Amino acid sequence: MQGSGRTLNVQRLLLLGRIWTRRALILALRVSRLVVTALRHLRPGLRYMWKSLLRRWRRSLEFRTVMMTILLSVISFAVVGAYLSNQIANNLFQERLTQAESESRYYVKQVQDTFDGAQVNDQSSVITLVYDTLNAVEGNGSVIQRRYVFEALPEQTKPRNRWVESRASDQLTVRVIPPELRKAVQESGKEQYWASTEFPVGNQDHPGIAVGNKVTFNGTVYELYLLYDLENAQQTLDQIQNVLWAGGAALIIMIGGIAWYVTRNVVSPVSHAAVVSEKLAAGQLQERMVVKGEDEVARLGASFNHMAASLQEQITQLATLSQMQQRFVSDVSHELRTPLTTVRMAAEVLFDARENFDPVNRRSAELLYNQVERFQSLLSDLLEISRFDAGAAVLEAEPQDIFQLIGQVIEGAAPVAAEYGSEVRLTSRNKSIIVEMDSRRIDRILRNLLLNAVEHGEGKPVHVTVAANHDAVAVSVRDHGIGMTPAEAARVFDRFWRADPARARTTGGSGLGLSIAAEDTKLHNGWLQAWGQKGAGSNFRLTLPLRKGGTIVKSPLHLEPHDLGLPGTAADRQVLLVDTQEALPRATDVVPPDQQGTADDGGAQEAGEAGRA
């Protein structure tokens, strides 16, 4: 029975051991998971704090000024505090050293005089005399506590009556004396030497100064070291340093507070001016700065408010004038439509009956008909511009293949191209690009660009290039005619602007076509840009997002042309030729690269022959 009970106790203990081991493992696993989770969240937190500090450093003049002031104050105080602490420590040590050397000379002379005048011959008398003499040396000095180590000089013949080998205070030994000091004392005559050292006092080591001399007694030479405890001096120095550091910390906090207060008073008006200027830039022209006092900042605020008021007045005047001009253009355009329709009908009647007129009246009827057509075109452009100015233009975007639209534009421009003797080439790596666009507006943009290129191309080929990337499509219209200067290219989209106002025009001529094209492009959230060079022609690039409301990061085509350089192989490019002799487009012709004519050496005829082949 006793054996069975013992077996049950052992099994119970083993079961409890397994349970507690499992619990310990579970607890350790949970603690490790908590530590890993804390470290995982600590690193992003530290990174976020660092980024926040950097952002605050870059964006806040007040924070940067206060931090720089505190940092420079800390550095300055550290340098000055270290210098003062070092000077105090040196002066305090020099004072204690001078006192220790002076007292050592006095007590060593007193010991030597006692030994020289002693009249003892037995061992007990010698030991008693030595102990009494050294104990008289030990004790508190005038400022610092004093101990001693008394040791017979080694390697000397032991006299018959030498009964004292060594003696020390508080169970000190000669090992507390630095070896360099012992060597200097042993090799010297009557000189006195000192060295810094540490010796145990109770359970602690105290800093001290050891001063060594030689004394003789009954023909035996002894080393006598007096040890001066500098613990009180060290405590005084520590207290001075603590006061310095505490005062420095308080001073740095005060300097930081003063810097924050002063910087806030200086920077706050500047920050307020920045906020007000941002609101003014956003259109809130009634915003003004709060002016207090008569100092420089107050004068700055008053000047700023005066400037804002002047700008508000001028902007209001300009806005009113612009609204009046827009209203005038819109009203005049609408009022002219009815009489212009009547005049056009009359001009058409006269133009149709011109064969019955004499030559002078026939020519007058033709001129009247043509000028009425130009007048109607100008009026349509003015009405379109007025709709843009009034914000009434609406984008009606639908998915459509841009190549189909470009083909229609080229087909419509074919008679004009034939009249000028220019061929139109469409170059692209793609066969179909679906774009969400307002086809009427894009047709107007491309027609305007193409007719301008044909008109200014001086009979040279006109290249239309199409390319696309993942978010945009680009169409460039390149001519090799008279070209433009960079200054002219920068103003080409201004209303009623012409590079040569005296220059005659056959098509268009209102000066509003490119302005309307720019507004149509803006509705699509696209880019319309121009490049030109005198004598080298011009290049207009239209870039549209593939989807309505999309953004353009990079255009698929370069604005400055590279003579139709496209990525990919030349065999992948489709070229649409407009035959200048037949004035009909052929969208299905694919021209091999070795048969494509150049733009500068009569390539129109070669391209036409290649297209007919």
Coordinates of C-alpha atoms in Angstrom, one line a residue, residues 39-607:
L39 CA 8.6 45.9 -32.3
R40 CA 6.6 45.7 -35.5
H41 CA 4.5 48.7 -34.5
L42 CA 7.4 50.6 -32.9
R43 CA 9.4 50.9 -36.1
P44 CA 6.7 52.5 -38.1
G45 CA 5.9 54.8 -35.2
L46 CA 9.5 55.9 -35.0
R47 CA 9.6 56.4 -38.7
Y48 CA 6.4 58.4 -38.6
M49 CA 7.8 60.6 -35.8
W50 CA 11.0 61.1 -37.7
K51 CA 9.1 62.1 -40.9
S52 CA 6.9 64.4 -38.9
L53 CA 9.9 66.1 -37.3
L54 CA 11.5 66.5 -40.7
R55 CA 8.2 67.9 -42.2
R56 CA 7.9 70.3 -39.3
W57 CA 11.6 71.3 -39.7
R58 CA 11.0 72.1 -43.4
R59 CA 7.7 73.9 -43.1
S60 CA 7.9 75.7 -39.7
L61 CA 10.3 78.7 -39.4
E62 CA 9.3 79.0 -35.7
F63 CA 10.1 75.3 -34.9
R64 CA 13.4 75.5 -36.8
T65 CA 14.5 78.7 -35.1
V66 CA 13.7 77.4 -31.6
M67 CA 15.4 74.1 -32.2
M68 CA 18.5 75.8 -33.6
T69 CA 18.6 78.2 -30.6
I70 CA 18.3 75.3 -28.1
L71 CA 20.9 73.2 -30.0
L72 CA 23.4 76.1 -30.1
S73 CA 22.7 76.9 -26.4
V74 CA 23.3 73.3 -25.4
I75 CA 26.6 73.2 -27.4
S76 CA 27.7 76.5 -25.9
F77 CA 26.8 75.5 -22.4
A78 CA 28.5 72.1 -22.8
V79 CA 31.7 73.8 -23.9
V80 CA 31.6 76.5 -21.2
G81 CA 30.5 74.0 -18.5
A82 CA 33.3 71.6 -19.4
Y83 CA 35.9 74.4 -19.3
L84 CA 34.6 75.7 -15.9
S85 CA 34.4 72.2 -14.4
N86 CA 37.9 71.4 -15.5
Q87 CA 39.3 74.7 -14.2
I88 CA 37.5 74.2 -10.8
A89 CA 38.8 70.6 -10.6
N90 CA 42.4 71.6 -11.4
N91 CA 42.4 74.5 -8.9
L92 CA 40.9 72.4 -6.2
F93 CA 43.4 69.6 -6.8
Q94 CA 46.3 72.0 -6.9
E95 CA 45.2 73.5 -3.6
R96 CA 45.0 70.1 -2.0
L97 CA 48.3 69.0 -3.5
T98 CA 50.1 72.1 -2.2
Q99 CA 48.7 71.5 1.3
A100 CA 49.6 67.8 1.2
E101 CA 53.2 68.5 0.2
S102 CA 53.6 71.1 2.9
E103 CA 52.1 68.9 5.6
S104 CA 54.2 65.9 4.4
R105 CA 57.5 67.8 4.8
Y106 CA 56.5 68.9 8.2
Y107 CA 55.5 65.4 9.5
V108 CA 58.3 63.6 7.8
K109 CA 60.8 66.0 9.5
Q110 CA 59.0 65.4 12.8
V111 CA 59.2 61.6 12.4
Q112 CA 62.9 61.7 11.4
D113 CA 63.7 63.9 14.4
T114 CA 61.9 61.5 16.7
F115 CA 63.8 58.6 15.3
D116 CA 67.1 60.3 15.5
G117 CA 66.6 61.3 19.2
A118 CA 65.3 57.9 20.3
Q119 CA 67.3 56.0 22.9
V120 CA 65.8 52.5 22.7
N121 CA 67.5 49.1 22.3
D122 CA 65.0 46.4 23.0
Q123 CA 62.4 45.1 20.6
S124 CA 59.3 46.2 22.5
S125 CA 60.6 49.7 23.0
V126 CA 61.4 50.0 19.2
I127 CA 58.0 48.8 18.2
T128 CA 56.2 51.0 20.7
L129 CA 58.2 54.1 19.5
V130 CA 57.5 53.4 15.9
Y131 CA 53.8 52.8 16.4
D132 CA 53.4 55.9 18.6
T133 CA 55.3 58.1 16.2
L134 CA 53.3 56.9 13.1
N135 CA 50.0 57.1 14.9
A136 CA 50.8 60.7 15.7
V137 CA 51.2 61.4 12.0
E138 CA 47.9 59.7 11.2
G139 CA 44.7 61.7 11.6
N140 CA 42.8 64.7 10.3
G141 CA 44.9 67.4 8.8
S142 CA 43.8 71.0 8.6
V143 CA 41.5 70.2 5.7
I144 CA 42.0 66.6 4.4
Q145 CA 42.3 63.3 6.2
R146 CA 45.7 61.6 6.3
R147 CA 46.9 58.0 6.4
Y148 CA 50.3 56.4 6.1
V149 CA 52.2 53.4 4.8
F150 CA 55.6 52.6 6.4
E151 CA 57.8 50.0 4.6
A152 CA 61.4 49.0 4.9
L153 CA 63.5 49.7 1.8
P154 CA 64.1 46.3 0.1
E155 CA 67.5 44.8 -0.7
Q156 CA 69.3 46.2 2.3
T157 CA 71.3 44.4 5.0
K158 CA 69.1 43.7 7.9
P159 CA 70.6 45.2 11.1
R160 CA 70.5 43.2 14.3
N161 CA 68.0 45.6 16.0
R162 CA 65.6 46.0 13.1
W163 CA 62.3 44.7 14.5
V164 CA 59.9 46.7 12.4
E165 CA 59.4 45.7 8.7
S166 CA 56.2 47.5 7.7
R167 CA 53.3 49.4 9.2
A168 CA 50.1 50.9 7.6
S169 CA 46.9 52.6 8.6
D170 CA 43.5 50.9 8.4
Q171 CA 44.9 47.6 7.1
L172 CA 46.4 49.3 4.1
T173 CA 49.3 47.6 2.3
V174 CA 52.1 48.9 0.1
R175 CA 50.2 47.7 -2.9
V176 CA 48.1 50.9 -2.9
I177 CA 51.2 52.9 -3.7
P178 CA 51.8 53.3 -7.4
P179 CA 54.9 51.4 -8.6
E180 CA 56.2 54.6 -10.3
L181 CA 56.1 56.5 -7.0
R182 CA 57.9 53.7 -5.1
K183 CA 60.6 53.5 -7.7
A184 CA 61.1 57.3 -7.6
V185 CA 61.3 57.2 -3.8
Q186 CA 63.7 54.2 -3.7
E187 CA 66.1 55.7 -6.2
S188 CA 66.1 59.2 -4.7
G189 CA 68.0 60.8 -1.8
K190 CA 66.0 63.1 0.4
E191 CA 63.6 64.4 -2.3
Q192 CA 59.9 64.2 -1.9
Y193 CA 57.6 62.7 -4.6
W194 CA 53.8 62.5 -5.1
A195 CA 51.3 60.6 -7.3
S196 CA 47.6 60.3 -7.6
T197 CA 46.1 57.1 -6.4
E198 CA 43.1 55.3 -5.0
F199 CA 42.9 53.4 -1.8
P200 CA 40.1 51.5 0.0
V201 CA 38.2 53.1 2.8
G202 CA 35.6 50.7 4.1
N203 CA 33.7 49.3 1.1
Q204 CA 34.6 52.1 -1.3
D205 CA 37.7 53.3 -3.1
H206 CA 38.5 57.0 -2.4
P207 CA 40.7 59.2 -4.6
G208 CA 43.8 60.5 -3.0
I209 CA 47.3 61.8 -3.2
A210 CA 50.3 59.7 -2.1
V211 CA 53.4 61.6 -1.0
G212 CA 56.6 59.6 -0.5
N213 CA 59.8 60.2 1.5
K214 CA 62.7 58.3 3.1
V215 CA 63.4 58.1 6.8
T216 CA 66.0 56.2 8.7
F217 CA 65.9 54.5 12.1
N218 CA 68.7 52.6 13.8
G219 CA 70.6 52.3 10.4
T220 CA 67.6 51.0 8.5
V221 CA 66.1 53.0 5.6
Y222 CA 62.3 53.1 5.4
E223 CA 59.8 54.4 2.8
L224 CA 57.2 56.6 4.4
Y225 CA 54.1 57.4 2.3
L226 CA 51.5 59.8 3.6
L227 CA 48.1 59.3 1.8
Y228 CA 45.7 62.2 1.7
D229 CA 42.0 61.4 1.2
L230 CA 40.3 63.6 -1.5
E231 CA 36.8 62.2 -1.1
N232 CA 35.5 65.4 0.4
A233 CA 37.1 67.4 -2.5
Q234 CA 35.5 65.0 -5.0
Q235 CA 32.1 65.4 -3.4
T236 CA 32.5 69.2 -3.5
L237 CA 33.4 69.0 -7.2
D238 CA 30.5 66.7 -7.9
Q239 CA 28.1 69.1 -6.2
I240 CA 29.5 72.0 -8.2
Q241 CA 29.1 70.0 -11.4
N242 CA 25.5 69.1 -10.5
V243 CA 24.8 72.7 -9.8
L244 CA 26.3 73.7 -13.1
W245 CA 24.3 71.1 -15.1
A246 CA 21.1 71.8 -13.3
G247 CA 21.6 75.5 -13.8
G248 CA 22.5 74.9 -17.4
A249 CA 19.4 72.8 -18.0
A250 CA 17.2 75.4 -16.4
L251 CA 19.0 78.1 -18.5
I252 CA 18.5 76.2 -21.7
I253 CA 14.8 75.7 -21.0
M254 CA 14.5 79.5 -20.3
I255 CA 16.4 80.3 -23.5
G256 CA 14.1 77.9 -25.4
G257 CA 11.0 79.6 -24.0
I258 CA 12.4 83.0 -24.7
A259 CA 13.3 82.0 -28.3
W260 CA 9.8 80.5 -28.8
Y261 CA 8.1 83.6 -27.5
V262 CA 10.2 86.0 -29.5
T263 CA 10.0 83.9 -32.7
R264 CA 6.3 83.5 -32.3
N265 CA 5.8 87.2 -32.1
V266 CA 7.9 87.7 -35.2
V267 CA 6.8 84.7 -37.2
S268 CA 3.1 84.8 -36.4
P269 CA 2.5 87.9 -38.6
V270 CA 4.5 86.3 -41.4
S271 CA 2.4 83.1 -41.1
H272 CA -0.8 85.2 -41.1
A273 CA 0.4 87.0 -44.2
A274 CA 1.1 83.6 -45.9
V275 CA -2.4 82.4 -45.0
V276 CA -4.0 85.7 -46.3
S277 CA -2.0 85.6 -49.5
E278 CA -3.1 82.0 -50.1
K279 CA -6.7 83.1 -49.7
L280 CA -6.2 86.0 -52.0
A281 CA -4.7 83.7 -54.6
A282 CA -7.7 81.4 -54.2
G283 CA -10.0 84.3 -55.1
Q284 CA -11.0 85.6 -51.6
L285 CA -10.1 89.2 -52.4
Q286 CA -11.7 90.6 -49.3
E287 CA -9.2 88.9 -46.9
R288 CA -6.9 91.3 -45.0
M289 CA -4.2 91.1 -42.3
V290 CA -4.8 92.2 -38.7
V291 CA -2.6 95.2 -38.0
K292 CA -1.5 96.0 -34.4
G293 CA 1.0 98.5 -33.2
E294 CA 3.3 100.8 -35.2
D295 CA 6.4 98.6 -35.6
E296 CA 8.0 97.1 -38.7
V297 CA 5.6 94.2 -38.8
A298 CA 2.6 96.5 -38.4
R299 CA 3.9 98.6 -41.3
L300 CA 4.4 95.4 -43.3
G301 CA 0.7 94.4 -42.6
A302 CA -0.5 97.9 -43.6
S303 CA 1.4 97.8 -46.8
F304 CA 0.2 94.3 -47.5
N305 CA -3.4 95.3 -46.9
H306 CA -2.9 98.3 -49.2
M307 CA -1.5 96.1 -51.9
A308 CA -4.4 93.6 -51.5
A309 CA -7.0 96.4 -51.8
S310 CA -5.3 97.8 -54.9
L311 CA -5.2 94.3 -56.5
Q312 CA -8.8 93.7 -55.6
E313 CA -9.8 97.0 -57.2
Q314 CA -7.8 96.3 -60.4
I315 CA -9.0 92.7 -60.6
T316 CA -12.6 93.8 -60.1
Q317 CA -12.2 96.4 -62.8
L318 CA -10.6 93.9 -65.2
A319 CA -13.3 91.3 -64.4
T320 CA -16.0 93.9 -65.0
L321 CA -14.4 95.0 -68.3
S322 CA -14.0 91.4 -69.3
Q323 CA -17.6 90.6 -68.6
M324 CA -18.7 93.7 -70.5
Q325 CA -16.5 92.7 -73.5
Q326 CA -17.8 89.1 -73.4
R327 CA -21.4 90.3 -73.1
F328 CA -20.8 92.8 -76.0
V329 CA -19.3 90.1 -78.2
S330 CA -22.1 87.7 -77.3
D331 CA -24.9 90.3 -77.9
V332 CA -23.4 91.6 -81.1
S333 CA -22.9 88.0 -82.4
H334 CA -26.5 87.1 -81.7
E335 CA -27.8 90.4 -83.1
L336 CA -25.8 89.9 -86.3
R337 CA -27.2 86.5 -87.1
T338 CA -30.5 87.6 -88.5
P339 CA -29.3 90.4 -90.8
L340 CA -26.3 88.2 -91.8
T341 CA -28.7 85.4 -92.8
T342 CA -30.7 87.8 -94.9
V343 CA -27.5 89.2 -96.6
R344 CA -26.3 85.7 -97.2
M345 CA -29.5 84.7 -98.9
A346 CA -29.3 87.8 -101.1
A347 CA -25.6 87.0 -101.9
E348 CA -26.5 83.5 -102.9
V349 CA -29.2 84.7 -105.2
L350 CA -26.8 87.1 -106.8
F351 CA -24.1 84.5 -107.0
D352 CA -26.4 82.0 -108.7
A353 CA -27.4 84.6 -111.2
R354 CA -23.9 86.0 -111.9
E355 CA -23.8 84.5 -115.4
N356 CA -26.3 87.1 -116.6
F357 CA -24.3 90.0 -115.3
D358 CA -21.6 92.0 -117.0
P359 CA -18.0 91.1 -115.9
V360 CA -17.8 93.9 -113.3
N361 CA -21.1 92.9 -111.6
R362 CA -20.2 89.2 -111.9
R363 CA -16.9 89.8 -110.0
S364 CA -18.7 91.9 -107.4
A365 CA -21.3 89.1 -106.9
E366 CA -18.5 86.5 -106.4
L367 CA -16.6 88.8 -103.9
L368 CA -19.8 89.5 -102.0
Y369 CA -20.6 85.8 -101.7
N370 CA -17.1 84.9 -100.6
Q371 CA -16.8 87.7 -98.0
V372 CA -20.3 86.8 -96.6
E373 CA -19.1 83.3 -96.1
R374 CA -16.0 84.5 -94.3
F375 CA -18.2 86.9 -92.2
Q376 CA -20.5 84.0 -91.3
S377 CA -17.5 81.8 -90.3
L378 CA -16.2 84.7 -88.1
L379 CA -19.6 85.1 -86.5
S380 CA -19.7 81.4 -85.7
D381 CA -16.3 81.6 -84.1
L382 CA -17.4 84.6 -82.0
L383 CA -20.5 82.7 -80.9
E384 CA -18.4 79.7 -79.9
I385 CA -15.9 81.9 -78.0
S386 CA -18.8 83.6 -76.2
R387 CA -20.1 80.1 -75.1
F388 CA -16.7 79.3 -73.7
D389 CA -16.5 82.6 -71.9
A390 CA -19.9 82.1 -70.4
G391 CA -19.1 78.5 -69.3
A392 CA -21.9 77.1 -71.4
A393 CA -19.7 74.7 -73.4
V394 CA -20.6 71.1 -72.6
L395 CA -18.4 68.0 -73.4
E396 CA -20.4 65.2 -75.0
A397 CA -17.9 62.4 -74.9
E398 CA -18.4 59.0 -76.5
P399 CA -16.0 56.1 -77.3
Q400 CA -14.8 56.4 -80.9
D401 CA -11.9 55.2 -83.0
I402 CA -9.7 58.3 -83.5
F403 CA -8.4 56.9 -86.8
Q404 CA -11.9 57.1 -88.3
L405 CA -12.2 60.7 -87.3
I406 CA -8.7 61.5 -88.6
G407 CA -9.6 59.9 -91.9
Q408 CA -12.6 62.0 -92.3
V409 CA -10.6 65.2 -91.5
I410 CA -8.0 64.3 -94.1
E411 CA -10.6 63.5 -96.7
G412 CA -12.3 66.8 -96.1
A413 CA -8.9 68.6 -96.4
A414 CA -8.0 66.8 -99.6
P415 CA -9.3 69.5 -102.0
V416 CA -7.4 72.2 -100.2
A417 CA -4.2 70.1 -100.1
A418 CA -4.6 69.5 -103.8
E419 CA -5.0 73.2 -104.4
Y420 CA -1.7 73.9 -102.5
G421 CA 0.1 71.0 -104.0
S422 CA 0.8 69.3 -100.7
E423 CA 0.4 65.6 -99.8
V424 CA -0.9 64.5 -96.4
R425 CA 0.7 61.4 -94.8
L426 CA -0.8 59.6 -91.8
T427 CA 1.8 57.6 -89.9
S428 CA 1.1 55.3 -86.9
R429 CA 2.0 51.9 -85.4
N430 CA -1.6 51.4 -84.3
K431 CA -4.6 50.4 -86.5
S432 CA -7.3 51.4 -84.0
I433 CA -7.3 53.6 -80.9
I434 CA -10.6 54.0 -79.0
V435 CA -10.9 57.4 -77.2
E436 CA -13.7 58.8 -75.1
M437 CA -14.1 62.2 -76.8
D438 CA -16.5 64.7 -78.3
S439 CA -16.0 63.9 -81.9
R440 CA -17.4 67.3 -83.1
R441 CA -14.9 69.3 -81.1
I442 CA -11.9 67.0 -81.9
D443 CA -12.9 67.1 -85.6
R444 CA -12.8 70.9 -85.4
I445 CA -9.4 70.9 -83.7
L446 CA -7.8 68.5 -86.2
R447 CA -9.4 70.2 -89.2
N448 CA -8.1 73.5 -88.0
L449 CA -4.6 72.2 -87.5
L450 CA -4.5 70.3 -90.8
L451 CA -5.8 73.3 -92.9
N452 CA -3.3 75.6 -91.2
A453 CA -0.5 73.2 -91.9
V454 CA -1.5 72.9 -95.6
E455 CA -1.9 76.6 -95.9
H456 CA 1.5 77.4 -94.3
G457 CA 3.3 74.3 -95.7
E458 CA 4.3 76.0 -99.0
G459 CA 3.4 73.0 -101.1
K460 CA 5.6 70.6 -99.0
P461 CA 4.3 67.3 -97.5
V462 CA 2.2 67.5 -94.2
H463 CA 2.7 64.6 -91.8
V464 CA 0.1 63.5 -89.3
T465 CA 1.4 61.2 -86.7
V466 CA -0.6 59.2 -84.1
A467 CA 0.7 57.3 -81.1
A468 CA -0.7 56.1 -77.8
N469 CA 0.4 54.9 -74.4
H470 CA -1.5 53.4 -71.5
D471 CA -3.4 56.6 -70.6
A472 CA -3.2 59.0 -73.5
V473 CA -3.2 59.4 -77.3
A474 CA -1.3 62.0 -79.2
V475 CA -1.8 63.4 -82.7
S476 CA 0.8 65.7 -84.2
V477 CA 0.5 67.7 -87.4
R478 CA 3.8 68.6 -88.9
D479 CA 4.5 70.9 -91.9
H480 CA 7.7 71.9 -93.5
G481 CA 6.8 75.5 -94.5
I482 CA 7.6 78.9 -93.2
G483 CA 7.7 77.9 -89.6
M484 CA 7.5 80.0 -86.4
T485 CA 9.9 81.5 -83.9
P486 CA 9.6 80.3 -80.2
A487 CA 8.0 83.7 -79.3
E488 CA 5.4 83.2 -82.0
A489 CA 4.7 79.6 -81.0
A490 CA 4.1 80.9 -77.4
R491 CA 1.4 83.3 -78.7
V492 CA -0.2 81.2 -81.5
F493 CA -3.2 80.3 -79.3
D494 CA -4.0 83.9 -78.4
R495 CA -7.3 85.3 -79.8
F496 CA -7.0 87.4 -83.0
W497 CA -3.3 87.0 -83.1
R498 CA -1.3 86.5 -86.3
A499 CA 2.4 86.3 -86.9
D500 CA 2.0 88.5 -90.0
P501 CA -1.2 90.5 -89.8
A502 CA -0.7 91.8 -93.4
R503 CA -0.5 88.3 -94.8
A504 CA -3.4 87.3 -97.0
R505 CA -5.4 84.2 -96.1
T506 CA -7.5 82.0 -98.3
T507 CA -9.0 79.7 -95.6
G508 CA -10.1 80.9 -92.2
G509 CA -8.3 84.1 -91.3
S510 CA -10.4 85.1 -88.2
G511 CA -7.6 84.5 -85.8
L512 CA -9.9 82.5 -83.5
G513 CA -9.5 79.0 -84.8
L514 CA -6.5 78.0 -82.6
S515 CA -8.1 79.7 -79.6
I516 CA -11.2 77.7 -80.1
A517 CA -9.1 74.6 -80.5
A518 CA -7.3 75.3 -77.2
E519 CA -10.6 75.7 -75.4
D520 CA -11.9 72.4 -76.9
T521 CA -8.7 70.7 -75.8
K522 CA -9.2 72.1 -72.3
L523 CA -12.7 70.7 -72.1
H524 CA -11.1 67.2 -72.8
N525 CA -8.5 67.8 -70.0
G526 CA -5.9 67.5 -72.7
W527 CA -2.8 69.3 -74.1
L528 CA -2.5 71.4 -77.3
Q529 CA 1.1 72.6 -77.8
A530 CA 3.0 74.2 -80.7
W531 CA 6.6 74.1 -81.9
G532 CA 8.2 76.0 -84.7
Q533 CA 11.4 77.0 -86.3
K534 CA 11.9 79.6 -89.0
G535 CA 12.4 77.8 -92.4
A536 CA 11.9 74.4 -90.9
G537 CA 8.2 74.3 -90.4
S538 CA 5.9 73.8 -87.4
N539 CA 4.5 71.0 -85.4
F540 CA 1.3 71.0 -83.4
R541 CA 0.7 68.2 -80.9
L542 CA -2.7 67.3 -79.5
T543 CA -2.7 65.0 -76.5
L544 CA -5.9 63.6 -75.1
P545 CA -6.7 61.2 -72.2
L546 CA -8.1 57.8 -73.4
R547 CA -10.9 58.1 -70.9
K548 CA -13.1 61.0 -70.0
G549 CA -11.9 62.8 -66.9
G550 CA -8.5 61.0 -67.1
T551 CA -5.1 62.7 -66.5
I552 CA -2.1 62.8 -68.8
V553 CA 1.3 62.0 -67.3
K554 CA 3.4 62.0 -70.5
S555 CA 2.6 62.5 -74.1
P556 CA 3.3 59.5 -76.4
L557 CA 4.9 61.9 -79.0
H558 CA 7.7 64.4 -78.7
L559 CA 6.7 68.0 -79.3
E560 CA 9.9 68.8 -81.1
P561 CA 9.8 66.5 -84.1
H562 CA 12.5 64.1 -85.0
D563 CA 11.5 63.8 -88.7
L564 CA 8.7 61.4 -87.9
G565 CA 10.9 59.1 -85.8
L566 CA 8.5 56.6 -84.1
P567 CA 9.3 53.6 -81.9
G568 CA 9.1 50.2 -83.5
T569 CA 10.0 49.0 -86.9
A570 CA 9.1 50.9 -90.1
A571 CA 7.2 47.9 -91.5
D572 CA 4.6 48.3 -88.7
R573 CA 3.6 51.8 -89.6
Q574 CA 0.6 52.6 -91.7
V575 CA 0.8 55.6 -94.0
L576 CA -2.2 57.3 -95.5
L577 CA -1.4 59.2 -98.6
V578 CA -3.5 62.0 -100.1
D579 CA -2.8 62.1 -103.8
T580 CA -2.5 65.7 -104.9
Q581 CA -3.4 64.9 -108.5
E582 CA -6.6 63.0 -107.7
A583 CA -7.4 64.8 -104.4
L584 CA -8.7 61.5 -102.9
P585 CA -7.4 59.8 -99.8
R586 CA -6.4 56.2 -99.7
A587 CA -6.6 54.9 -96.2
T588 CA -5.7 51.3 -97.0
D589 CA -2.4 51.8 -98.7
V590 CA 0.7 50.6 -96.7
V591 CA 3.9 52.2 -97.9
P592 CA 7.1 50.3 -97.3
P593 CA 9.8 52.3 -95.6
D594 CA 12.1 52.1 -98.6
Q595 CA 9.5 53.7 -100.8
Q596 CA 8.5 56.6 -98.5
G597 CA 9.5 60.0 -100.0
T598 CA 11.2 62.6 -97.9
A599 CA 9.7 65.9 -97.0
D600 CA 12.4 68.1 -98.4
D601 CA 13.4 66.7 -101.9
G602 CA 10.2 66.4 -103.8
G603 CA 8.9 63.4 -102.0
A604 CA 5.2 64.2 -102.9
Q605 CA 5.5 62.7 -106.3
E606 CA 7.4 59.6 -105.1
A607 CA 4.9 59.0 -102.3

